Coordinates of C-alpha atoms and ligand atoms in Angstrom, one line a residue:
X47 CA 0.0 0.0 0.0
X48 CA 1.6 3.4 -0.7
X49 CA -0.1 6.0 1.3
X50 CA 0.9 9.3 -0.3
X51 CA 2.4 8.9 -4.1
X52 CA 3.8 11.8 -4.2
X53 CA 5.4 12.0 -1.3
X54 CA 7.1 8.2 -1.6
X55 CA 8.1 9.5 -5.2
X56 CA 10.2 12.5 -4.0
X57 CA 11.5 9.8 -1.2
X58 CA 12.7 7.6 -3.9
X59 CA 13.9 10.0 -6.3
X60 CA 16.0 11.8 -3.3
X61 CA 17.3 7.9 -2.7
X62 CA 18.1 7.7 -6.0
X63 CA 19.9 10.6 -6.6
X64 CA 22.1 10.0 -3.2
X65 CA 23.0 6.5 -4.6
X66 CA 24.2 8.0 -7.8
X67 CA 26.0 11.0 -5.7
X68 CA 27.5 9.6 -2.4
X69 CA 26.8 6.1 -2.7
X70 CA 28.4 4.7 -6.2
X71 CA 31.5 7.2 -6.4
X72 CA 32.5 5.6 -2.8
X73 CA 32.1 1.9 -3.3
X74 CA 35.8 1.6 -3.7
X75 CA 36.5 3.5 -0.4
X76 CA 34.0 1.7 1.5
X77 CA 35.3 -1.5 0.0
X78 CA 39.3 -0.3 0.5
X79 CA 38.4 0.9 4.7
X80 CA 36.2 -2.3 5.0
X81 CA 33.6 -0.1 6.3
X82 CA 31.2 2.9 5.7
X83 CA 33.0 5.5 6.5
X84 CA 31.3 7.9 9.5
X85 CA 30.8 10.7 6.8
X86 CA 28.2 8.6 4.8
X87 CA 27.0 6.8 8.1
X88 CA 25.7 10.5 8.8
X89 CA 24.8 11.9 5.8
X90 CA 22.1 8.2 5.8
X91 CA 21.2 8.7 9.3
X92 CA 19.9 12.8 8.6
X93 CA 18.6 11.5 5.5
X94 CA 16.5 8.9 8.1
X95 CA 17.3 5.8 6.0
X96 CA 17.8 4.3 9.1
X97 CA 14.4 5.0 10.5
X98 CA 12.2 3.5 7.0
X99 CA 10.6 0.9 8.6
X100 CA 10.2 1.8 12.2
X101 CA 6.3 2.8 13.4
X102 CA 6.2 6.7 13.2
X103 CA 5.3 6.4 17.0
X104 CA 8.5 5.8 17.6
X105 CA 10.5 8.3 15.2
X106 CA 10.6 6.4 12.5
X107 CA 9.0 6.9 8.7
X108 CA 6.7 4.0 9.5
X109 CA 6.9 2.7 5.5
X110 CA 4.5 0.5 4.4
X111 CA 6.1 -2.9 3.2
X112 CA 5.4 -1.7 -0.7
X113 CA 7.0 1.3 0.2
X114 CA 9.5 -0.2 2.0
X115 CA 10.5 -2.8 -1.1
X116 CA 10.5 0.3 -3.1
X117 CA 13.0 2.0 -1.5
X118 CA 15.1 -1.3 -1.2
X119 CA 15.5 -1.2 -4.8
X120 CA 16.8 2.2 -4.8
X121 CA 19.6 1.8 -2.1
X122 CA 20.3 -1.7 -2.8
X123 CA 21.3 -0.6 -6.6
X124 CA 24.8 0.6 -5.1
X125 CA 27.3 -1.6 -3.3
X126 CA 25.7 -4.0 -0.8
X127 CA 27.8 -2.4 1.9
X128 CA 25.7 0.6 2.2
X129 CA 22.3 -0.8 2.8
X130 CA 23.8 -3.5 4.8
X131 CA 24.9 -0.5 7.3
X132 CA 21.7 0.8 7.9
X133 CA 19.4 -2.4 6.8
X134 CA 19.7 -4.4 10.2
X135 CA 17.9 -0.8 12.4
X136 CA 15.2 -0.8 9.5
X137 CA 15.0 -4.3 9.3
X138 CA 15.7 -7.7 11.1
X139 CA 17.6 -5.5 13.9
X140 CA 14.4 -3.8 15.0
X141 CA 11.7 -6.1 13.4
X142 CA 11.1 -8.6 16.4
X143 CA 10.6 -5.8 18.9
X144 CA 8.1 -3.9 16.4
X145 CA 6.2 -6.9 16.2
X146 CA 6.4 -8.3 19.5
X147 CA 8.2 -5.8 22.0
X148 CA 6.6 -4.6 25.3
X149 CA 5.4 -0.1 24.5
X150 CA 8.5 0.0 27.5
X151 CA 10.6 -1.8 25.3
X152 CA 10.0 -0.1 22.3
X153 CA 10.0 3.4 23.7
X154 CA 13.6 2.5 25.1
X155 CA 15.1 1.2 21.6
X156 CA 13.2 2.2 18.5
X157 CA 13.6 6.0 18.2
X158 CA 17.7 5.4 19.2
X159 CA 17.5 2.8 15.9
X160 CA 15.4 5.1 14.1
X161 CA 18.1 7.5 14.4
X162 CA 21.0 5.6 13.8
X163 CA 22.4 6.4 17.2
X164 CA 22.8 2.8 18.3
X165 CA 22.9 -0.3 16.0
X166 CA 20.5 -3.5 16.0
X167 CA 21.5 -6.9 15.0
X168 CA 19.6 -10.4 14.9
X169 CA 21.6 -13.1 16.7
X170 CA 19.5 -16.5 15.7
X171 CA 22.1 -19.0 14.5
X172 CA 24.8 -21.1 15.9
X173 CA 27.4 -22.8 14.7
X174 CA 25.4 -26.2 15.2
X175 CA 21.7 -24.2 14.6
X176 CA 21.9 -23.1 10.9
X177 CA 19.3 -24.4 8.5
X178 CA 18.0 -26.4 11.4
X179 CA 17.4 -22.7 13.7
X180 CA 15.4 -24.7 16.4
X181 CA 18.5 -26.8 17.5
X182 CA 19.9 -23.9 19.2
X183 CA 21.9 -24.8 22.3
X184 CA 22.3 -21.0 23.8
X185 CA 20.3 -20.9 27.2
X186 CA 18.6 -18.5 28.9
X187 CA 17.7 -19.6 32.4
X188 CA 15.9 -17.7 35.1
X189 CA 17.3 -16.6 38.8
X190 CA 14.6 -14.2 40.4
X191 CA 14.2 -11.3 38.5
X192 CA 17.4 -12.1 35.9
X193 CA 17.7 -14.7 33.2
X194 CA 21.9 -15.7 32.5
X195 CA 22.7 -16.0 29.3
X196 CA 25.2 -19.1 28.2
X197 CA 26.6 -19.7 24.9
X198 CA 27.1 -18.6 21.5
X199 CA 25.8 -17.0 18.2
X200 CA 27.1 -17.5 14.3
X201 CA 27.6 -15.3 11.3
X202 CA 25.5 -12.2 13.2
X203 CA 25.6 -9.4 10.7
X204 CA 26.9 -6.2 11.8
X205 CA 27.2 -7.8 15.8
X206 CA 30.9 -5.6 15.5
X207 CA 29.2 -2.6 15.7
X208 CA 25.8 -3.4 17.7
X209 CA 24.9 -2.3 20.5
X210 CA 21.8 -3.9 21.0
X211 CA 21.3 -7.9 20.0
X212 CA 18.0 -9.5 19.8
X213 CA 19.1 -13.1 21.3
X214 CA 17.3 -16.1 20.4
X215 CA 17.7 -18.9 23.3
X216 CA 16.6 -21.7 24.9
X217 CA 14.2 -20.7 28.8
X218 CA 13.4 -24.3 29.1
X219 CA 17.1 -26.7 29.0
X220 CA 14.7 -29.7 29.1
X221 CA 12.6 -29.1 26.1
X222 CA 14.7 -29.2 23.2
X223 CA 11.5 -27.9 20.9
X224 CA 10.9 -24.7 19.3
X225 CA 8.0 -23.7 22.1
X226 CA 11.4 -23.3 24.9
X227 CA 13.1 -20.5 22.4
X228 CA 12.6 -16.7 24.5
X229 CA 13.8 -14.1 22.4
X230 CA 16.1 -11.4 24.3
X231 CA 16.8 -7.4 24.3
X232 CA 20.5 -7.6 25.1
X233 CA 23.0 -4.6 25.5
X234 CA 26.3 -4.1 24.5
X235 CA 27.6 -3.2 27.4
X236 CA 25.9 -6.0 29.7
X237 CA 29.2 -8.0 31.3
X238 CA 29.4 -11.6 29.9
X239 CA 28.3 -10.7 26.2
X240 CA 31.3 -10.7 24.2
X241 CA 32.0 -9.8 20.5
X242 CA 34.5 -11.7 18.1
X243 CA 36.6 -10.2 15.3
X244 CA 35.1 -9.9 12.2
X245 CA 34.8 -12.5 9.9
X246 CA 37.5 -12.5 6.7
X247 CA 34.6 -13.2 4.2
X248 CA 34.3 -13.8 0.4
X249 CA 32.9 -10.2 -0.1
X250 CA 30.2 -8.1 0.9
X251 CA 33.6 -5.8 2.1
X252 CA 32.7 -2.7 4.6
X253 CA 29.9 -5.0 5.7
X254 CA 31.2 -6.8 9.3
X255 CA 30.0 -9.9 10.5
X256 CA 30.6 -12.2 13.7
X257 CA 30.0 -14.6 16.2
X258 CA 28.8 -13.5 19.5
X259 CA 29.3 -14.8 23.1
X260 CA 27.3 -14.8 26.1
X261 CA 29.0 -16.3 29.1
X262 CA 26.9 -16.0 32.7
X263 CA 25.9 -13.2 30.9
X264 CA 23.1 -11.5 33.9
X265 CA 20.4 -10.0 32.3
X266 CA 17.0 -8.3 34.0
X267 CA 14.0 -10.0 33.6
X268 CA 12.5 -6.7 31.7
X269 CA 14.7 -8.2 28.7
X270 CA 12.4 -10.6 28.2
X271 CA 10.7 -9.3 24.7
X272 CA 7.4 -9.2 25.0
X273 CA 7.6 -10.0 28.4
X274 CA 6.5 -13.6 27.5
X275 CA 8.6 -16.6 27.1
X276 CA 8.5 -19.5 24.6
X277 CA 7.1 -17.3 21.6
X278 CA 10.5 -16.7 21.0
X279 CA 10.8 -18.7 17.7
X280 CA 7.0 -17.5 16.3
X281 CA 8.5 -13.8 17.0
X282 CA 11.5 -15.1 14.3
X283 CA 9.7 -16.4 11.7
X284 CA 7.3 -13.3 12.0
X285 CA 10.5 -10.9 11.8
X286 CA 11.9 -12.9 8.7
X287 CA 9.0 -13.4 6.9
X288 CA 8.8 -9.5 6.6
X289 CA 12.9 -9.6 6.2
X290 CA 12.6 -12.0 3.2
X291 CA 10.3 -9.4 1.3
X292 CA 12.7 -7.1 1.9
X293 CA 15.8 -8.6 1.3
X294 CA 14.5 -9.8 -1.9
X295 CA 14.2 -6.4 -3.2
X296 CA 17.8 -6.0 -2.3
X297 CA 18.6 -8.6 -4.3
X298 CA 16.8 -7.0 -6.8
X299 CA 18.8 -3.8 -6.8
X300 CA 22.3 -5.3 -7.5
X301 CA 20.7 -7.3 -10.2
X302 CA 19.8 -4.0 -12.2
X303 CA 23.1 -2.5 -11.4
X304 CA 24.7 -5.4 -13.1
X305 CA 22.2 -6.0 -15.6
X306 CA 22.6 -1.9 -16.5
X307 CA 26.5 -2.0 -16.5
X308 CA 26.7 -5.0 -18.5
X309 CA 23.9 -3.7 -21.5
X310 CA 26.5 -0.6 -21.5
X311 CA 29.9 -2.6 -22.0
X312 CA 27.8 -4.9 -24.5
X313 CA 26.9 -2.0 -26.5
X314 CA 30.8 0.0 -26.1
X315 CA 33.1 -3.0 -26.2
X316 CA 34.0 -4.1 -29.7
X317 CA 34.8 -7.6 -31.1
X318 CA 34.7 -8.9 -34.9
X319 CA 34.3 -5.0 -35.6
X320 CA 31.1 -4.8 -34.2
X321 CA 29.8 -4.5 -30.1
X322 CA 29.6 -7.4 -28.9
X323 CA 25.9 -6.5 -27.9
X324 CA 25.4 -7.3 -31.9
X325 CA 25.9 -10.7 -31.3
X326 CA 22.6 -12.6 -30.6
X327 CA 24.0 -14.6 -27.8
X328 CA 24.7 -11.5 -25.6
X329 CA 21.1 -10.4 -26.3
X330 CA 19.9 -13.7 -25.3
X331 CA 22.1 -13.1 -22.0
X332 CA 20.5 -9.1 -21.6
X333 CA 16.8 -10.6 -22.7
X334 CA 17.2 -13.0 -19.9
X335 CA 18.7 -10.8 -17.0
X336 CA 15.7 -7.8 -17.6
X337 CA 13.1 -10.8 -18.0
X338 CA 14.1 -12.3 -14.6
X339 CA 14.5 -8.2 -12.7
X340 CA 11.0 -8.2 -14.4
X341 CA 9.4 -11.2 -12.7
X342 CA 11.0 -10.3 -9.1
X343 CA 10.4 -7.2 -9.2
X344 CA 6.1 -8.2 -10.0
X345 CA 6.5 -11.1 -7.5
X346 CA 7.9 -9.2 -4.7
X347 CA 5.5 -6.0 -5.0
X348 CA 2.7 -8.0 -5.0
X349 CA 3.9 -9.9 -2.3
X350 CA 4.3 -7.0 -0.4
X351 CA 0.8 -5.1 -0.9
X352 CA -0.3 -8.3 0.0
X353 CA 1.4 -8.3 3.0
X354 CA 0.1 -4.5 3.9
X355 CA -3.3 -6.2 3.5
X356 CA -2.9 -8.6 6.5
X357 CA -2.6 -11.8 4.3
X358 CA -0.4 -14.9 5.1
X359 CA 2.4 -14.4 3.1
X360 CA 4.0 -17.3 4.3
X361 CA 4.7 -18.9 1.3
X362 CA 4.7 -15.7 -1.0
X363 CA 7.9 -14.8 0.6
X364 CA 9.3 -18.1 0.9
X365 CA 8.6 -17.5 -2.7
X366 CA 10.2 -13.8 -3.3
X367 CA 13.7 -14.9 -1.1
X368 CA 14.1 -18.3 -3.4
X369 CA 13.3 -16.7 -6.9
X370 CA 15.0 -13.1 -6.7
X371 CA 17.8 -14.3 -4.4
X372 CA 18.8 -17.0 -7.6
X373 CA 17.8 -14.3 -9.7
X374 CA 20.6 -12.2 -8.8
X375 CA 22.8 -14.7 -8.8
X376 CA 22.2 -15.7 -12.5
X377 CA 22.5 -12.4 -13.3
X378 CA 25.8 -11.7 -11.7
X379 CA 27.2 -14.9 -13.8
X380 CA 25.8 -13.8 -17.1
X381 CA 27.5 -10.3 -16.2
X382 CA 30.7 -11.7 -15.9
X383 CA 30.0 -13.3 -19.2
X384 CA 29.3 -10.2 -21.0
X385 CA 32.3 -8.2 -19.7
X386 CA 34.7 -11.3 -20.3
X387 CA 38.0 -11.1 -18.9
X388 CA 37.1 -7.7 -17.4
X389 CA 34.5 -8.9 -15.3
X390 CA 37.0 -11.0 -13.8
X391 CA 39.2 -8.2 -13.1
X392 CA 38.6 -6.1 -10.4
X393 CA 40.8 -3.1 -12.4
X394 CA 38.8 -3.4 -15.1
X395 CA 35.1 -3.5 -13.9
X396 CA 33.0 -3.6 -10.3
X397 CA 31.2 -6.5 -11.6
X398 CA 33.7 -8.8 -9.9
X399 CA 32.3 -7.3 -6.3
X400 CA 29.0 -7.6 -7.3
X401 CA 29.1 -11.1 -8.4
X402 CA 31.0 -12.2 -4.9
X403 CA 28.5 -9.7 -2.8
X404 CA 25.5 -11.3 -4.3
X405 CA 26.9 -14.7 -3.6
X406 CA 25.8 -14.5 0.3
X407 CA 21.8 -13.3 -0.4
X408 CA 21.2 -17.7 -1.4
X409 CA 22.5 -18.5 2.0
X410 CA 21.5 -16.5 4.5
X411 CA 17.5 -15.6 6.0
X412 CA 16.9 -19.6 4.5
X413 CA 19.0 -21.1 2.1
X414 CA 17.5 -21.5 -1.8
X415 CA 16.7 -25.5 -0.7
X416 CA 15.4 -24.1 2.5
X417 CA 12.7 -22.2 0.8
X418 CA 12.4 -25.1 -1.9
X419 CA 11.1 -27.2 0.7
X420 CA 8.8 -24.4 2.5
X421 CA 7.4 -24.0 -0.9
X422 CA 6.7 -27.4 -1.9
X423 CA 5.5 -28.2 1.4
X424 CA 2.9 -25.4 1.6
X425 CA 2.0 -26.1 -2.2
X426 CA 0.9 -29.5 -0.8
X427 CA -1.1 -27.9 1.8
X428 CA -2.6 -25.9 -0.6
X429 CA -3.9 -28.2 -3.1
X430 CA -4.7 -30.5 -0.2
X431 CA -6.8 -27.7 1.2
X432 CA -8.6 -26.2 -1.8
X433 CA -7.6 -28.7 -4.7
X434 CA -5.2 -26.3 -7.0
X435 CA -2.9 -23.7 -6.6
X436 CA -4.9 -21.5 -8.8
X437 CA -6.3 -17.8 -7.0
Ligands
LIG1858 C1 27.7 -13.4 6.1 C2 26.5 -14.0 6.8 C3 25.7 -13.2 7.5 C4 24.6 -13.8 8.3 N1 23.8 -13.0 9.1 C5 23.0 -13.6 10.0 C6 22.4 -12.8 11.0 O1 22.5 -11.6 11.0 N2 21.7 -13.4 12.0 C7 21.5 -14.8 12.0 O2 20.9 -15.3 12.9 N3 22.1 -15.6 11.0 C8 22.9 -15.0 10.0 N4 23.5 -15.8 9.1 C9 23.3 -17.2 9.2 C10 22.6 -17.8 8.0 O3 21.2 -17.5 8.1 C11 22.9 -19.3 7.9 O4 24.3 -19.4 7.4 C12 22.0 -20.1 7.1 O5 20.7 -20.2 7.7 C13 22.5 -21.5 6.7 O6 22.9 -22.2 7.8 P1 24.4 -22.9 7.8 O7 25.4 -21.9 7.4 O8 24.6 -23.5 9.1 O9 24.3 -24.0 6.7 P2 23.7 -25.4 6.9 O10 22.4 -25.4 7.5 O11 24.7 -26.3 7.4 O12 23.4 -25.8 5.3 C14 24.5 -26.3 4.5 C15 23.8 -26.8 3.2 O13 22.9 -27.8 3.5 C16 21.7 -27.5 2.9 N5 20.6 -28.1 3.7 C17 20.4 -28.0 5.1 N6 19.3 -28.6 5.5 C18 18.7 -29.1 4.4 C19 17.5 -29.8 4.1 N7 16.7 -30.2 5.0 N8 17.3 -30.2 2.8 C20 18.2 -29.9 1.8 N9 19.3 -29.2 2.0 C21 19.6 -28.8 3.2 C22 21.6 -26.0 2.9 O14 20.7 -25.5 1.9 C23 23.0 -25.7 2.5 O15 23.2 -25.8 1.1 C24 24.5 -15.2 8.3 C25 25.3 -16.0 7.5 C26 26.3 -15.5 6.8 C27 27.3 -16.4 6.0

């Protein structure tokens, strides 16, 4: 649902216009420093990218889901640095407490993530809990008026520079099911939480990821989200079926990046005295890419307004994640393609970045066989349920 066009137009033309300004002339600092540097961190944080998604209520632009998606594709169509830095506070960082926080909780955190003043990450998986997120071993066990923490968290984006960790872990040692996962509002500074190094990682440079500890780690009861335990995994899945819209659409943006850069070079770069973008089996390559942005782009807007409706999107977003995710990942190969050796080369084209950036969005938030199962299963129920998968 978009509530005011005209408004979300000027919105997504300003994005635009930033991305093409700030965002694209820096991707080889960012990616040289390893990080956003704090001039850009700013300039997003006045421009209240950091607040899209959080409930006006609470400071934030309180963006619809289409609106949302739209201005994914915007911000994503720059290196994935950028919107990684600001896409945990408007996104899986500050999702579970906007869906399922206590008004104390929220009034504490969301304006401060809204602003950009603190950082929010999503600490789910462990090195044994990946695909299989309800094996997690990390407990959370209750003394009076504290729960203490014990054990550890995976592959948490941007935990480096958090300061506030929604924990995932177990209140009941004894129940090894999903109904004994609590989720937790965790501080930086709370003694026993401890962060490791970042990760040395196949790209997605300036972007820092790690794994988290938590040993006796004492928190007060009043971290408990929602103030209710065992809900902990439904407040997850609620979180990431939102996140998986979302991150779709910033699959979507690197894809037209790519797909844009590569039309160019087909179209400049010269072979058999002719551009190469004569040849009918680059055009097959360009047909394919814009067909594919095409379909994802359709899937995951629709998804999306029907998500603003109040419909189980369930398996629409299962959906979304699986096809633009491998989307952007054929596109990234056939980009390489086009720009031959140069695409290879990182002094010769970006497209190399890209095509290792884009690697990670088919793993994490459910792998591609992750969702294929989700899918299949809930096409079963489906057809089970009202005999055919047709509207
Ligand atoms: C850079 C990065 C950032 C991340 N950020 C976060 C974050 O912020 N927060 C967070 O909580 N997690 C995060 N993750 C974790 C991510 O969600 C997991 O890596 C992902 O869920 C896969 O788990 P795994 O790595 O343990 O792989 P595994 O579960 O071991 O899977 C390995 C392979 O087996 C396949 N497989 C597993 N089960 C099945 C099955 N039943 N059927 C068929 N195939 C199967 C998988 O598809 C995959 O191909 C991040 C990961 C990375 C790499």
């Amino acid at each position: 649902m978009i509530r005011n066009r005209e408004e979300l137009e000027k919105q997504r033309l300003e994005v635009r216009e930033w991305v093409e300004k700030v965002a694209i002339p820096n991707e080889d600092r960012v990616a040289e420093l390893n990080e956003v540097p704090e001039d850009i961190v700013k300039d997003m944080q006045a421009r209240g990218y950091f607040a899209w998604a959080i409930p006006e209520a609470y400071g934030g632009l309180g963006l619809t889901t289409e609106e949302l998606v739209l201005m994914a594709f915007e911000l994503s169509y720059c290196s994935v640095a950028y919107r990684a830095r600001v896409g945990s506070n408007t996104g899986i960082g500050s999702e579970s407490l906007i869906v399922d926080g206590t008004e104390e909780q929220k009034q504490k955190y969301l304006p401060r993530l809204a602003s950009g003043e603190i950082v929010g990450c999503f600490a789910l998986t462990e090195r044994e809990a990946g695909s299989e997120a309800t094996a997690l071993k990390t407990t959370a066990i209750r003394k009076g008026d504290h729960y203490i923490l014990n054990g550890s968290k995976a592959f948490i984006t941007n935990a480096p520079i958090s300061d506030l960790f929604t924990v995932f872990a177990r209140t009941d040692p004894d129940d090894d099911s999903h109904r004994s996962i609590s989720a937790f509002l965790v501080d930086l500074d709370t003694p026993g939480l401890s962060v490791g190094p970042a990760y040395k990682m196949m790209g997605q440079s300036g972007s820092p990821v790690s794994e988290v500890y938590f040993k006796d780690c004492e928190i007060p009861a009043s971290c408990l989200l929602g103030n209710e335990e065992g809900v902990g995994f439904r407040t997850a899945m609620k979180a990431l079926n939102k996140q998986r819209i979302h991150l779709s659409a910033l699959s979507t943006g690197p894809a037209m990046r790519m797909l844009d850069d590569a039309a160019k070079h087909a179209q400049e770069r010269k072979q058999f005295g002719q551009p190469i973008g004569d040849f009918q089996l680059i055009q097959a390559m360009i047909a394919d890419s814009h067909v594919d942005i095409a379909a994802a782009r359709t899937l995951i807007l629709d998804t999306a307004r029907k998500r603003d409706e109040g419909l189980d999107i369930t398996l629409e977003a299962s959906m979304c994640k699986y096809f633009a995710t491998e989307m952007c990942g054929r596109i990234a190969d056939h980009a390489v393609q086009i720009f031959g050796g140069s695409g290879y080369v990182a002094d010769y084209s970006n497209i190399e970045r890209f095509y290792r950036d884009v690697r990670l969005f088919r793993l994490y938030e459910g792998t591609s066989q992750i969702h294929q199962l989700n899918i299949a299963r809930r096409t079963f129920d489906k057809i089970a349920k009202t005999g055919s998968v047709r509207l």
